[in-house]
mmCIF file of C-alpha atoms in Angstrom:
data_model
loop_
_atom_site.group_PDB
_atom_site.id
_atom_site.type_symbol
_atom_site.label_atom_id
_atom_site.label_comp_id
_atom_site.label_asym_id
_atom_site.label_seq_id
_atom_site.Cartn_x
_atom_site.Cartn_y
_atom_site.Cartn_z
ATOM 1 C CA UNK A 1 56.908 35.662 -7.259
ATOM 2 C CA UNK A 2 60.517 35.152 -6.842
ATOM 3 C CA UNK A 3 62.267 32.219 -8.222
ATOM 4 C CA UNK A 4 63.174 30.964 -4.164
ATOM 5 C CA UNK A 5 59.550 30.731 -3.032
ATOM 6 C CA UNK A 6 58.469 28.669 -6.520
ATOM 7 C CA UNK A 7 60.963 26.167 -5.244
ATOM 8 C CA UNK A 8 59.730 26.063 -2.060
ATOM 9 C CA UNK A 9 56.017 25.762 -3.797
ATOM 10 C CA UNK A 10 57.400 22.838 -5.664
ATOM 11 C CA UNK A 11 58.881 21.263 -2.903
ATOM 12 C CA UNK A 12 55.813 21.136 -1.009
ATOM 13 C CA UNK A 13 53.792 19.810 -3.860
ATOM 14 C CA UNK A 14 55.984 17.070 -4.105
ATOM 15 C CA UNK A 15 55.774 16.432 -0.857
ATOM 16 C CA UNK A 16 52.352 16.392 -0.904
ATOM 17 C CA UNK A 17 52.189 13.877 -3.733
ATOM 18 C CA UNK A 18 54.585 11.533 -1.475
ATOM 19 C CA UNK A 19 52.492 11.664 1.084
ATOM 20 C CA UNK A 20 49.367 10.350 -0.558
ATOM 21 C CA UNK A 21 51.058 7.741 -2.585
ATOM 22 C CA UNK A 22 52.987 6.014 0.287
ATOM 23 C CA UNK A 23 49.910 6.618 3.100
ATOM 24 C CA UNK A 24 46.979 6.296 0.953
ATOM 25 C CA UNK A 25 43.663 7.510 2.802
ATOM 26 C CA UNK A 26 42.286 4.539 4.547
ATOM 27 C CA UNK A 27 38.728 3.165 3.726
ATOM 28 C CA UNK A 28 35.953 4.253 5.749
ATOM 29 C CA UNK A 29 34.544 1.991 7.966
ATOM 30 C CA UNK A 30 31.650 -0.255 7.156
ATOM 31 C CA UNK A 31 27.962 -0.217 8.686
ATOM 32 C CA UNK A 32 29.214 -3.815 10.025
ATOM 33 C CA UNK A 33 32.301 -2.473 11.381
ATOM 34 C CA UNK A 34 31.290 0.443 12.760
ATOM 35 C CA UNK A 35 28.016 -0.788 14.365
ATOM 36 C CA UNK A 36 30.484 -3.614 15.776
ATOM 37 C CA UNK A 37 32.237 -0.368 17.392
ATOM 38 C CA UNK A 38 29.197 0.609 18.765
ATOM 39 C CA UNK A 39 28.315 -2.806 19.793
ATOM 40 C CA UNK A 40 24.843 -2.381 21.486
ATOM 41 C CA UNK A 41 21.606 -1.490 20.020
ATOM 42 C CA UNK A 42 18.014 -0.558 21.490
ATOM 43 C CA UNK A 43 14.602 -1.453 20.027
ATOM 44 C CA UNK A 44 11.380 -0.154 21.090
ATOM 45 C CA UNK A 45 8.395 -2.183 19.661
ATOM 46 C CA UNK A 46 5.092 -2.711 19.374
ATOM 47 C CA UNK A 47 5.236 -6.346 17.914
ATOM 48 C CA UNK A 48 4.412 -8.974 20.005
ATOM 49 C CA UNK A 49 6.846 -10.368 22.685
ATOM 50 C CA UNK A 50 7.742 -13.528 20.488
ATOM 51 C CA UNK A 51 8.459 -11.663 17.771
ATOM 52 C CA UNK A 52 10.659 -9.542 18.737
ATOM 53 C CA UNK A 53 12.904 -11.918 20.533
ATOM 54 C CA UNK A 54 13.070 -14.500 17.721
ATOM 55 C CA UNK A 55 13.923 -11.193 15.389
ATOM 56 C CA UNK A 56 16.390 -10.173 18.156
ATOM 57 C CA UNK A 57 17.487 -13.375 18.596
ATOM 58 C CA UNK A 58 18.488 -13.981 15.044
ATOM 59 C CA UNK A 59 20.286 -10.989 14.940
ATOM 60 C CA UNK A 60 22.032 -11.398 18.107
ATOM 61 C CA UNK A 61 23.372 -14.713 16.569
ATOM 62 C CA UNK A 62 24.518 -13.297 12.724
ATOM 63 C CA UNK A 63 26.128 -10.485 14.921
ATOM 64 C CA UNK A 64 27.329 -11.804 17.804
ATOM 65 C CA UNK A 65 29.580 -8.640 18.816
ATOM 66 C CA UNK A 66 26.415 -6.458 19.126
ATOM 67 C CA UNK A 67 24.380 -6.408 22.336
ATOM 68 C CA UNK A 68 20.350 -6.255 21.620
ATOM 69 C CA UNK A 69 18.185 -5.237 23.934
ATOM 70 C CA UNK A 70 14.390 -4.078 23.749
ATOM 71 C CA UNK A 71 11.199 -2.381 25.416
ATOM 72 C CA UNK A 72 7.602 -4.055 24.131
ATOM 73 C CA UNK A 73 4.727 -2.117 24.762
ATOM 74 C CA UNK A 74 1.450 -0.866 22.861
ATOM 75 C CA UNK A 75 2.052 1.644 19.424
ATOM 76 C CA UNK A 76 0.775 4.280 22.062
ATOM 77 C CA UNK A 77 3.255 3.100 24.922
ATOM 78 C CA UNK A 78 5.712 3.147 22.473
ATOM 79 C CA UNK A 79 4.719 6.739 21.491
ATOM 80 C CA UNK A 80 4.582 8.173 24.949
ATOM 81 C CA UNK A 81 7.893 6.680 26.432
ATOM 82 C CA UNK A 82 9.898 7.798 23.076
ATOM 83 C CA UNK A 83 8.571 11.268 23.563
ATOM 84 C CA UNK A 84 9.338 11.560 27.408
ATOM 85 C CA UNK A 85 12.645 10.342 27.160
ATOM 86 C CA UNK A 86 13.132 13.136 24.034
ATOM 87 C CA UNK A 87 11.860 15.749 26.446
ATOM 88 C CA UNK A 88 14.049 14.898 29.175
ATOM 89 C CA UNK A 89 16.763 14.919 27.192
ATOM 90 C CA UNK A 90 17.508 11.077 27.347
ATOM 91 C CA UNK A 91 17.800 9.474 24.257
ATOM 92 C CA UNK A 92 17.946 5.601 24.625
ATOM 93 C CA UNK A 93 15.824 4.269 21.692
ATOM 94 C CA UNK A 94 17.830 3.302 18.369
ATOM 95 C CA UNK A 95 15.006 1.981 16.335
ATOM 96 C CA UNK A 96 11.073 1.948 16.796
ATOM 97 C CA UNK A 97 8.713 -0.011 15.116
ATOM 98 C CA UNK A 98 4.993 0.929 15.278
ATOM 99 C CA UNK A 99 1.948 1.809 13.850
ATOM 100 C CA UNK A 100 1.778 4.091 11.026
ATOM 101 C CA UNK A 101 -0.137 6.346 13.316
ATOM 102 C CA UNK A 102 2.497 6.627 15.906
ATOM 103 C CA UNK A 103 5.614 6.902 14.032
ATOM 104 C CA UNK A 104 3.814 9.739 11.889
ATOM 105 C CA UNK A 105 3.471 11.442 15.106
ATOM 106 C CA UNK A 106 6.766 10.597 16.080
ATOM 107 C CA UNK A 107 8.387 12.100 12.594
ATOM 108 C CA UNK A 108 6.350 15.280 13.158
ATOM 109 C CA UNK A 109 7.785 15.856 16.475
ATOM 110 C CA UNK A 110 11.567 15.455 15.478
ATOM 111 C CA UNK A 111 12.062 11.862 16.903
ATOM 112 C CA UNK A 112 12.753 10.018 14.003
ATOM 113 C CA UNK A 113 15.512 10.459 11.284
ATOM 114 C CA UNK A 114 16.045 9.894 7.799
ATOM 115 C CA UNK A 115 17.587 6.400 6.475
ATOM 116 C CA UNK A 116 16.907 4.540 3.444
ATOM 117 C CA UNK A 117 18.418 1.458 3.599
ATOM 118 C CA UNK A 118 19.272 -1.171 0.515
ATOM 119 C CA UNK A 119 16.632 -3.206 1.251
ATOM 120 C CA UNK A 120 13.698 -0.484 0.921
ATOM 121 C CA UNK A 121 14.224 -1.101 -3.048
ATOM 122 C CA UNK A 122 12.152 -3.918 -2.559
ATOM 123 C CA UNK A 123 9.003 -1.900 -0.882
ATOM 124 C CA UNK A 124 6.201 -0.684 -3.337
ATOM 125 C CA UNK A 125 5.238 2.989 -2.900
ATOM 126 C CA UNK A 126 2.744 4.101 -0.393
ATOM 127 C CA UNK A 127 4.496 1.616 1.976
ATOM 128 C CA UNK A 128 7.697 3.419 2.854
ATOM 129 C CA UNK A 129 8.054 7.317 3.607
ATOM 130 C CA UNK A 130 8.597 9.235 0.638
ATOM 131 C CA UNK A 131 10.900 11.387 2.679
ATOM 132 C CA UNK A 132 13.382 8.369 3.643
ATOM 133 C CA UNK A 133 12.055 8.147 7.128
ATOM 134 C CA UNK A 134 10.623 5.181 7.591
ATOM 135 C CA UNK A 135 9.542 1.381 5.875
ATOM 136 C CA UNK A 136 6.848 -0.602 6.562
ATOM 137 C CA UNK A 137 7.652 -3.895 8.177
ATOM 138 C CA UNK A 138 4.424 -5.709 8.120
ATOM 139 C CA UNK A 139 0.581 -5.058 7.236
ATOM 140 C CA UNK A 140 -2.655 -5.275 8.223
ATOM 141 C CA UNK A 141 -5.445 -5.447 5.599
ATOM 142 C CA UNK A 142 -9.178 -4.189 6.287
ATOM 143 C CA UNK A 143 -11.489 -6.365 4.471
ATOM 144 C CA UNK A 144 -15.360 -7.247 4.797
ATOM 145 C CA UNK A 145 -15.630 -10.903 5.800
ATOM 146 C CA UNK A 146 -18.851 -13.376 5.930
ATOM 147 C CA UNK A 147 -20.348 -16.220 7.523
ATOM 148 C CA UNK A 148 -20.079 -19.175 5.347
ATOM 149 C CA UNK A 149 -23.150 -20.603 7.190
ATOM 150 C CA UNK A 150 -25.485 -17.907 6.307
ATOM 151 C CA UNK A 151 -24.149 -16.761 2.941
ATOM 152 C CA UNK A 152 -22.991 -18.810 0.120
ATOM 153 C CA UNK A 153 -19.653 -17.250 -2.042
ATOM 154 C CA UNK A 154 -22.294 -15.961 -4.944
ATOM 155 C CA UNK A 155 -24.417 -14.076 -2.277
ATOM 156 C CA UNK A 156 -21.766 -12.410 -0.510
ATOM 157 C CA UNK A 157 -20.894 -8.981 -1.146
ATOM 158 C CA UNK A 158 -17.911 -7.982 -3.337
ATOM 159 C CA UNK A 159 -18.032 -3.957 -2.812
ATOM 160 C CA UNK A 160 -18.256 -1.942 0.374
ATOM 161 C CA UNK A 161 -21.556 -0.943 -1.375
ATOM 162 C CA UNK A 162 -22.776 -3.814 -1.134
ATOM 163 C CA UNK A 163 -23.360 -4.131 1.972
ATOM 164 C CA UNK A 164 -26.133 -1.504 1.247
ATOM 165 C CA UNK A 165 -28.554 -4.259 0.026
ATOM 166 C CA UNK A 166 -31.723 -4.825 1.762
ATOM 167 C CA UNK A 167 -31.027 -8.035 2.355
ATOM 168 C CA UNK A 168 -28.392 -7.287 4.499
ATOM 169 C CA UNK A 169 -30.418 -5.149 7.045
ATOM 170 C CA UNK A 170 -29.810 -6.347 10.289
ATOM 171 C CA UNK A 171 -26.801 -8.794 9.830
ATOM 172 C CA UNK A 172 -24.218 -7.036 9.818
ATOM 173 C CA UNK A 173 -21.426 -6.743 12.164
ATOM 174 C CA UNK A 174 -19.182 -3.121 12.449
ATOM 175 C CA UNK A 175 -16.198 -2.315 14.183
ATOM 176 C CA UNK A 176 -16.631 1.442 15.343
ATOM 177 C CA UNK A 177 -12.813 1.447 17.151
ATOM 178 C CA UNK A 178 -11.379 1.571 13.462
ATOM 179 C CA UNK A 179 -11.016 5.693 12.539
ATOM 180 C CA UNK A 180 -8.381 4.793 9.983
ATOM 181 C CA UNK A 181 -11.004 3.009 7.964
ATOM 182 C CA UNK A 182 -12.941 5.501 7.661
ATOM 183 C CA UNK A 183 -10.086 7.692 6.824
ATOM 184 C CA UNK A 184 -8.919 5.317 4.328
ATOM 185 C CA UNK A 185 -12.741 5.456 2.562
ATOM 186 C CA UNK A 186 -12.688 9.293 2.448
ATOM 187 C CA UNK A 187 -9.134 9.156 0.565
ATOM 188 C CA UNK A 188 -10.797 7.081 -1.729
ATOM 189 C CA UNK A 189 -13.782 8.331 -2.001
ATOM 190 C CA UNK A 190 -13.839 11.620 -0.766
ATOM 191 C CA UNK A 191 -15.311 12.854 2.629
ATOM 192 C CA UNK A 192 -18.864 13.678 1.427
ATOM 193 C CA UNK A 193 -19.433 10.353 -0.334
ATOM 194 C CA UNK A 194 -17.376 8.318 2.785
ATOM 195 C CA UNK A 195 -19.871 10.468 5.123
ATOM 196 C CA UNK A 196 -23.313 9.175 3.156
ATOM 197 C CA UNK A 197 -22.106 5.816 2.740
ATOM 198 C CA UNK A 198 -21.489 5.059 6.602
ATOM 199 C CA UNK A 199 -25.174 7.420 6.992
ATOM 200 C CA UNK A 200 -26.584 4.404 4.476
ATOM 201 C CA UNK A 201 -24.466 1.810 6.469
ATOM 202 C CA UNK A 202 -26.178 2.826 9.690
ATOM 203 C CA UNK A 203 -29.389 3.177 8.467
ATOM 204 C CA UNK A 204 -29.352 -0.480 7.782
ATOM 205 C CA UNK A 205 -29.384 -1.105 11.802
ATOM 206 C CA UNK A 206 -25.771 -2.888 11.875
ATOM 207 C CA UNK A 207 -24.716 -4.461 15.542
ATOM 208 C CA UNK A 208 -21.561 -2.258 16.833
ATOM 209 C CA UNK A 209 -18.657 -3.735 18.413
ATOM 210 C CA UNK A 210 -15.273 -1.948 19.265
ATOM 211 C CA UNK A 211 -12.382 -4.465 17.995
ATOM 212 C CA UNK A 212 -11.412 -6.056 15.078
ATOM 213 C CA UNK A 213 -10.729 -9.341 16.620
ATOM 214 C CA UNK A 214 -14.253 -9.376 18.662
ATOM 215 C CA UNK A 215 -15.706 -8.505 15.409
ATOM 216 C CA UNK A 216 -14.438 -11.518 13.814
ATOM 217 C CA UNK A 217 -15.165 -13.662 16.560
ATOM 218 C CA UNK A 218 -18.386 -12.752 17.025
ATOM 219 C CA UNK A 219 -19.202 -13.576 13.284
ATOM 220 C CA UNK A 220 -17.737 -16.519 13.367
ATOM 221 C CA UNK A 221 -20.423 -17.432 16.327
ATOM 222 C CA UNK A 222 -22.986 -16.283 14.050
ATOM 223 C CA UNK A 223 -24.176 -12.937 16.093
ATOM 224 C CA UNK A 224 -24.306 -11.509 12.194
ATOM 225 C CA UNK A 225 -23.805 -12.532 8.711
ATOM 226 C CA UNK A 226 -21.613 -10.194 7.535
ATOM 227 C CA UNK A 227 -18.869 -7.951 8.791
ATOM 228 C CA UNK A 228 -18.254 -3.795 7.133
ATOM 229 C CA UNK A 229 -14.560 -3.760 8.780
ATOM 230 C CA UNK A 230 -11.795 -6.398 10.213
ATOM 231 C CA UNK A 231 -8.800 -7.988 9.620
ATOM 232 C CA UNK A 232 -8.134 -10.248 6.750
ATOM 233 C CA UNK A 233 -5.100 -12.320 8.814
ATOM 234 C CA UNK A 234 -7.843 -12.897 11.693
ATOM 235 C CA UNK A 235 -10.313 -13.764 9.234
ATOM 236 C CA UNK A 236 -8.198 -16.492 7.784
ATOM 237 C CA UNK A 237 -7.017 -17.658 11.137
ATOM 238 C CA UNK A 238 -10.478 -18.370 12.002
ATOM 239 C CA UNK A 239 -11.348 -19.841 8.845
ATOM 240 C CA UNK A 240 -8.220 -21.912 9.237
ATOM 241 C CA UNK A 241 -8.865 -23.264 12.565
ATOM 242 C CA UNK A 242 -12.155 -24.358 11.255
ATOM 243 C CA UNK A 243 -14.544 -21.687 11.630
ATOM 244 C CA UNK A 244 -17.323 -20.555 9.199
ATOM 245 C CA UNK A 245 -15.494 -17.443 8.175
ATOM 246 C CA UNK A 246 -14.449 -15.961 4.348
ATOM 247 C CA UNK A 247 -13.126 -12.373 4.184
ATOM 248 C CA UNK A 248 -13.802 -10.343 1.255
ATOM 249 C CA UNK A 249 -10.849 -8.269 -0.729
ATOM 250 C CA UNK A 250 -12.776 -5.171 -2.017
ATOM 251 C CA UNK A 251 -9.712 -3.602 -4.193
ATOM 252 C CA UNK A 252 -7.653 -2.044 -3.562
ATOM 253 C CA UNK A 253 -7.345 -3.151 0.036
ATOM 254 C CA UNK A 254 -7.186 -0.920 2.438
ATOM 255 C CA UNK A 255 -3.522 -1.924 4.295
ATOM 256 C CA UNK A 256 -2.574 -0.256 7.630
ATOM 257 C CA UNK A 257 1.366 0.051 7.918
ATOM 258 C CA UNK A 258 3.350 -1.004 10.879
ATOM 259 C CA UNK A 259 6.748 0.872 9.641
ATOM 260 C CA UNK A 260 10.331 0.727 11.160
ATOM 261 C CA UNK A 261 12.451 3.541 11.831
ATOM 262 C CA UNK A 262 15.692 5.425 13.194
ATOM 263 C CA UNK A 263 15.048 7.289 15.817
ATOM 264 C CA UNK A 264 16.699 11.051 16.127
ATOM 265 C CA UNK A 265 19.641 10.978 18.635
ATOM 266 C CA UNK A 266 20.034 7.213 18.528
ATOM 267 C CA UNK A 267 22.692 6.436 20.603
ATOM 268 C CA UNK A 268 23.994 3.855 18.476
ATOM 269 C CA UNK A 269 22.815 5.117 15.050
ATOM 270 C CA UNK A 270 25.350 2.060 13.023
ATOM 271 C CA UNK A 271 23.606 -0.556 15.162
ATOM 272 C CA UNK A 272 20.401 0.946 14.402
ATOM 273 C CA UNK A 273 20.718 0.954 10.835
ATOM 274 C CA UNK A 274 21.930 -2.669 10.578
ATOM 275 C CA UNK A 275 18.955 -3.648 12.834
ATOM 276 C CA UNK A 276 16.761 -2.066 10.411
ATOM 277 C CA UNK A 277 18.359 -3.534 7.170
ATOM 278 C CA UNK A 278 17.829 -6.825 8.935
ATOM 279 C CA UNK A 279 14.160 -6.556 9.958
ATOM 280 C CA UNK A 280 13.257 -5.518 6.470
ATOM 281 C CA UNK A 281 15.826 -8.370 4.801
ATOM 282 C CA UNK A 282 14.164 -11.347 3.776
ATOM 283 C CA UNK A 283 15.643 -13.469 6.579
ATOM 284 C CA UNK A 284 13.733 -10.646 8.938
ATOM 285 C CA UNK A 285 10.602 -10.525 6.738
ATOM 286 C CA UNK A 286 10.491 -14.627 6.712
ATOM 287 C CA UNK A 287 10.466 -15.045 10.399
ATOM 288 C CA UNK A 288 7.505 -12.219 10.740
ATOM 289 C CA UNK A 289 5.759 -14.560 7.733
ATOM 290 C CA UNK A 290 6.051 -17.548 9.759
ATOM 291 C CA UNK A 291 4.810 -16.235 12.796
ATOM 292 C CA UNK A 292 1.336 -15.345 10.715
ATOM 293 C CA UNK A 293 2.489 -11.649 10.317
ATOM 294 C CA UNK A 294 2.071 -10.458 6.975
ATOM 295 C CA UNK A 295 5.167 -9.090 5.117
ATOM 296 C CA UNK A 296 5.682 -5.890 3.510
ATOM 297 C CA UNK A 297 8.497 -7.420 0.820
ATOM 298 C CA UNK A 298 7.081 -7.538 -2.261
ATOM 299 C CA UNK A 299 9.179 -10.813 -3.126
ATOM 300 C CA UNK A 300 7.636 -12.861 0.544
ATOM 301 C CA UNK A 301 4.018 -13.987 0.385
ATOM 302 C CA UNK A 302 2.060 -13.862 3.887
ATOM 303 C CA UNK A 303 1.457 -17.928 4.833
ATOM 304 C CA UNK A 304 -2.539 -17.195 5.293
ATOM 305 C CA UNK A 305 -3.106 -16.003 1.744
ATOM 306 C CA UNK A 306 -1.151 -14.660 -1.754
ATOM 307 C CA UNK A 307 -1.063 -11.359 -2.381
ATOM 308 C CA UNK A 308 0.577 -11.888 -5.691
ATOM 309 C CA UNK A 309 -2.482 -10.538 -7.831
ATOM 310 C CA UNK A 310 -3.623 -8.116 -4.993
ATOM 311 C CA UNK A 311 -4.043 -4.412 -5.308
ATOM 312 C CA UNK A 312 -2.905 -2.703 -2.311
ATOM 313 C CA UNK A 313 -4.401 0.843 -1.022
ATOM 314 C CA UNK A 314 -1.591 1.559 1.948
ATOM 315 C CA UNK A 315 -3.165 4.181 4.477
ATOM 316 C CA UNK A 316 -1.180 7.293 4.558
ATOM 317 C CA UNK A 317 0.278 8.313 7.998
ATOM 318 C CA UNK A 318 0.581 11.395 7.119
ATOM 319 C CA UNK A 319 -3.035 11.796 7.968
ATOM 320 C CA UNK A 320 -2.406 10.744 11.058
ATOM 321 C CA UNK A 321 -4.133 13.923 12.728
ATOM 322 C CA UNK A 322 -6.837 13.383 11.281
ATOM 323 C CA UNK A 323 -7.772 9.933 12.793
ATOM 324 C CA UNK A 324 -8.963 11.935 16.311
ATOM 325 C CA UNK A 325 -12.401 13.690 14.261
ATOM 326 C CA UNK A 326 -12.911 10.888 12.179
ATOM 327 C CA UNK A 327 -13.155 9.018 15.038
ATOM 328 C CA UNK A 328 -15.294 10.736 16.621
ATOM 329 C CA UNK A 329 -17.575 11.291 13.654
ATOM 330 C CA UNK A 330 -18.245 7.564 13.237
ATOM 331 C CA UNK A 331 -19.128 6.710 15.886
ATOM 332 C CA UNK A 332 -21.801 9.492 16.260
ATOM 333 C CA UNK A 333 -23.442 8.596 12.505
ATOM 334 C CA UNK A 334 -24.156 4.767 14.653
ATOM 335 C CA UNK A 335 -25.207 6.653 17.797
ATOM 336 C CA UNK A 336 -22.069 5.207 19.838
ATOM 337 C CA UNK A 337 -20.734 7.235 22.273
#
């Protein structure tokens, strides 16, 4: 190389060096800032009405320069018009928060995207996506539960087996429009022994409701003594309010998940994200708590009961697909249509 072009060489690597030293590369923008820029986010929701707009609300008011705005239907609502809207080639939704069931499907389908926020170090395994795309915000746990009238706390059962006693032939409540229990008890179990277990659990001529507040209800009236299958929170709301109800943790619980996520094409993906990261803070998770949801934090008890001491079994979305056959299956071993 000739001793004229090695200057020239020189001169532009010291102009180079000038250049970054006086006009250092600026910062990048953080998620504040640049969901400030964005300054409008969408939520689509299954939570109840109140929920969402004292979550909304709160957020609205710790980031004022940020628009909220959101669409409340059913998980399957929630499903559908995320899915049309994807199809059409209209993408509206920011974040979505469902049930397990439905933001499986809506993973599986391309709808959802991958975040893993700060706050999802404080979410035990099993209850956030092991593929970063989504957390669980809240959960619902599937426990036996007893009429206090009827059975006294050394008679009731402990184990799903129980329930298999003669004693209990004839008093016992089951909620057939539940496929992800049964689901849950093959996991655990496997399908064969899951299969002869609800086989034994119909042979002891168990009334059949669909509905896992009914269920409750009904015990609590005394139409049976014992329930296979509802809701712990309900349980405990009855029980609270003064009805004859106990539920019954068999561990590890089965725990549906109600997860939050980003949705794929998010129009304001910044917004989205610091929606998230504030659902699943433990401002967000505190206001779910004192509405009588129970929290998916590991460091927030639910108000109705600890879970401290607790062993969790979270249902897995990914067998989502599933749910359809199982369904189906159970409600033929009771001779339900």
């Amino acid at each position: 190389m000739c001793k004229p072009a090695k200057a020239v060489m020189l001169q532009s690597l010291f102009v180079l060096l000038v250049v970054f030293v006086l006009f250092p590369k600026a910062p990048a923008a953080t998620l504040d800032e640049a969901a400030r820029g964005e300054g409008e986010v969408v939520l689509y929701s299954s939570l109840n009405n109140e929920q969402i707009v004292t979550l909304v609300d709160a957020f609205k008011k710790k980031y004022p320069a940020i628009k909220p705005s959101f669409y409340r239907g059913t998980s399957e609502r929630v499903l559908q018009r995320a899915s049309t809207e994807a199809k059409a080639g209209r993408f509206a939704v920011d974040v979505v928060t469902s049930a397990g069931f439905q933001v499986q499907l809506m993973k599986e389908s391309g709808l959802t995207q991958r975040f893993v926020p700060p706050e999802a170090a404080a979410y035990d395994e099993g209850f956030k996506d092991p593929d970063g795309h989504w957390v669980n915000v809240h959960s619902l746990l599937n426990t036996m539960a007893y009429n206090t009238q009827f059975v006294k706390p050394n008679d009731a059962p402990k184990k799903y087996e129980d329930l298999l006693a003669p004693r209990w032939k004839g008093r016992i409540g089951v909620n057939l429009l539940d496929p992800e229990w049964y689901v849950s008890l093959q996991r655990r179990w496997g399908k064969d022994k899951a299969r002869n277990y609800l086989k034994a659990l119909a042979a002891q001529q168990p009334a059949v409701r669909d509905g896992h507040n009914i269920t409750a209800q009904l015990l609590a009236a005394g139409e049976f003594h014992v329930v296979s299958n509802t809701y712990a929170h309900i349980a405990a709301r009855i029980k609270g309010q003064g009805g004859p109800v106990q539920y019954v943790f068999d561990e590890p619980v089965i725990t549906y998940v109600h997860p939050v996520a980003l949705a794929k094409g998010a129009p304001h993906p910044n917004a989205g994200k610091l929606l998230i990261s504030f659902i699943l803070s433990l401002e967000g998770q505190r206001m779910l708590r004192d509405q009588g949801r129970i929290p998916s934090h590991h460091d927030i008890d639910p108000q109705v009961f600890s879970l401290r001491n607790v062993k969790l079994q979270a249902s897995d979305p990914r067998l989502a697909k599933e749910y359809g056959p199982a369904g189906e299956e159970f409600r033929a071993i009771f001779g339900a249509r």
